[in-house]
Tab-separated table of C-alpha atoms in Angstrom:
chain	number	residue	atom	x	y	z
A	13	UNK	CA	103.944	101.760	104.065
A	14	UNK	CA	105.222	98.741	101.851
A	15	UNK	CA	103.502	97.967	98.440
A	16	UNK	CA	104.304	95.893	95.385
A	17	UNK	CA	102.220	97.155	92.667
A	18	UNK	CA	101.202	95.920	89.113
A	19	UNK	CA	103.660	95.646	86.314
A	20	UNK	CA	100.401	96.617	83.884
A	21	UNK	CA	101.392	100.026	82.593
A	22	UNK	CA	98.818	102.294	83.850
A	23	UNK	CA	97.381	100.485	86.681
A	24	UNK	CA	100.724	100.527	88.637
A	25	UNK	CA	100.417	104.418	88.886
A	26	UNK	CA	96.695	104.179	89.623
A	27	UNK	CA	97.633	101.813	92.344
A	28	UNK	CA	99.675	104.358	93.446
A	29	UNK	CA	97.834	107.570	93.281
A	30	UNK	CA	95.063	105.245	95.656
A	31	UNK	CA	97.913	104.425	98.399
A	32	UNK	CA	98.554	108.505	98.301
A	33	UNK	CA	95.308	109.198	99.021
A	34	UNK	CA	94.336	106.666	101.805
A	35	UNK	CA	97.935	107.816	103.956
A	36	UNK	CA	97.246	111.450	103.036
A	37	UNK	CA	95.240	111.909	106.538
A	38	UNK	CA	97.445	109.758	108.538
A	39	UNK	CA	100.059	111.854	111.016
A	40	UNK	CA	103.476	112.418	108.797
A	41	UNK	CA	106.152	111.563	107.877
A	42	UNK	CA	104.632	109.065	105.184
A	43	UNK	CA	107.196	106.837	103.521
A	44	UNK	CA	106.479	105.039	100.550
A	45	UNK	CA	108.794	102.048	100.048
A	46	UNK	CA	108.463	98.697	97.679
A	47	UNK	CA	108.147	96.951	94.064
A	48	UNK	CA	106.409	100.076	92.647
A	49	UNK	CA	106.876	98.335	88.847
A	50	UNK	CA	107.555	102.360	87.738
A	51	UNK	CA	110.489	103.632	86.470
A	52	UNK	CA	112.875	106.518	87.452
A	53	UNK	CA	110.956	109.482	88.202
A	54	UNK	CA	107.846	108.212	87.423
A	55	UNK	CA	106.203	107.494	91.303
A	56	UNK	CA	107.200	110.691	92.581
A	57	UNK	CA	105.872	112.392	89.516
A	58	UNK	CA	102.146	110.179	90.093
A	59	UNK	CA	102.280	111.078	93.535
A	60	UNK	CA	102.681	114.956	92.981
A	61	UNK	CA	99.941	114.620	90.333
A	62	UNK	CA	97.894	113.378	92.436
A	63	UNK	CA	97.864	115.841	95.142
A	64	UNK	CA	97.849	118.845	92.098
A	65	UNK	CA	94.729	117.191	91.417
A	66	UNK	CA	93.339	117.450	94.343
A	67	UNK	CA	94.329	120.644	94.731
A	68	UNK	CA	93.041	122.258	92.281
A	69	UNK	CA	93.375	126.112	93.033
A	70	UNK	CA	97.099	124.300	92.499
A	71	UNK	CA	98.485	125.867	95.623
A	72	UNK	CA	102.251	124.509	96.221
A	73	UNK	CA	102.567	122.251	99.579
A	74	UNK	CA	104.667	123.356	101.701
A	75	UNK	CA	108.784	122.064	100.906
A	76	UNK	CA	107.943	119.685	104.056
A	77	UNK	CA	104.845	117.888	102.733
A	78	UNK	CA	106.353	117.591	98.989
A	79	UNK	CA	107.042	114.026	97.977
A	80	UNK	CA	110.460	112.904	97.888
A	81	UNK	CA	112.559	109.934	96.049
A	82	UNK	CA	114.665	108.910	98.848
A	83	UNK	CA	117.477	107.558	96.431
A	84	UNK	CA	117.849	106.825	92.662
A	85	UNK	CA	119.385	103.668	91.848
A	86	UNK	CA	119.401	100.940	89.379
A	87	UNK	CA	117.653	97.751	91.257
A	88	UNK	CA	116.744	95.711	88.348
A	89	UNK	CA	117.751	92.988	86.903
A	90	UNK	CA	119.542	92.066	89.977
A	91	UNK	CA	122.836	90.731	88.422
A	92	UNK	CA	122.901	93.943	86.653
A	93	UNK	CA	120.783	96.183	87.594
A	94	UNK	CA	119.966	98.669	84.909
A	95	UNK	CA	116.409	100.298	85.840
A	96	UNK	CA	115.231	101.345	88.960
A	97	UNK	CA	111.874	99.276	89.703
A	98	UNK	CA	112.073	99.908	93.727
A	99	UNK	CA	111.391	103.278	95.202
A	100	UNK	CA	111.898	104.684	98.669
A	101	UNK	CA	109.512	108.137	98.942
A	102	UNK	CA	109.081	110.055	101.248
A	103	UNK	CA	106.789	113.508	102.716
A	104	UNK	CA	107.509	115.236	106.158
A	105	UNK	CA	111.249	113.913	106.117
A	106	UNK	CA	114.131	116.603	105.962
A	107	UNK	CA	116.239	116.662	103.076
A	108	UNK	CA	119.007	115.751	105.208
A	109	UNK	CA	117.376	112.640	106.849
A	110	UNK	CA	119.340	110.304	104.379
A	111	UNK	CA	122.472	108.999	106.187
A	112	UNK	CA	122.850	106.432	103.395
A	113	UNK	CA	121.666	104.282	100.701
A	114	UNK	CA	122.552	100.755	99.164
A	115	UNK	CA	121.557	98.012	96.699
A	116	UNK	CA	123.072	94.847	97.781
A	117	UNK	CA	123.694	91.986	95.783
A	118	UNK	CA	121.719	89.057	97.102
A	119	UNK	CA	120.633	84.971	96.167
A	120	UNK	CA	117.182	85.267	96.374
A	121	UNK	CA	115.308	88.027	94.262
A	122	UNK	CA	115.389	89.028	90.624
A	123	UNK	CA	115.772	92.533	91.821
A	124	UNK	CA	118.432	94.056	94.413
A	125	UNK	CA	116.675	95.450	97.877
A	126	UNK	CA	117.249	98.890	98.085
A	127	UNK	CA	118.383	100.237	101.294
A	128	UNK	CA	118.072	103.597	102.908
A	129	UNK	CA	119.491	104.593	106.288
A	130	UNK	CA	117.523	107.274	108.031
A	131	UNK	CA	118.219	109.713	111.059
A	132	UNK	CA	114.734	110.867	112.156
């Protein structure tokens, strides 16, 4: 799934913790990729809170079903990039599924894409 959520503070990660819930019953792997306007850890930390709340006997999923950042890179500002705005996640997806990862320099965004290459 692709999103681009809000840059508000706040309603970016509620944004987010929605998406988690409406692809929680769909068949896995899930992955999570776009503009999430959160920083570094940050959607893979509202995505794990969100299933903890809905878990609340706060059983641990199994390593398989555990959300996953993909890669951490800078991808903002794009001439420079200095914070990482753009997430790839992940749940389902072996640890090893990441044959490679890149943030090209290119004309036409403010950001850098970020790029994953993945062996399923």
């Amino acid at each position: 799934m692709a999103a681009h959520l809000s840059f508000v503070p706040g309603w970016n990660a509620v944004q987010l913790s929605a998406i988690r819930r409406w692809i929680a019953g769909l068949p896995v792997p899930h992955v999570l990729l776009g503009d999430l306007n959160l920083v570094g850890p940050l959607p893979r930390m509202v995505l794990s809170a969100a299933a903890r709340l809905e878990d609340p006997v706060g059983r641990r999923r199994p390593e398989g079903r555990r959300w996953r950042a993909l890669a951490r890179t800078p991808t903002y500002p794009a001439h420079r990039p200095r914070v990482q705005f753009d997430h790839v996640l992940a749940t389902g997806l072996s640890p090893d599924a990441v044959r490679g990862t890149g943030t090209p320099s290119t004309p036409v965004s403010d950001h850098r894409p970020l790029v994953i290459e993945l062996a399923l």
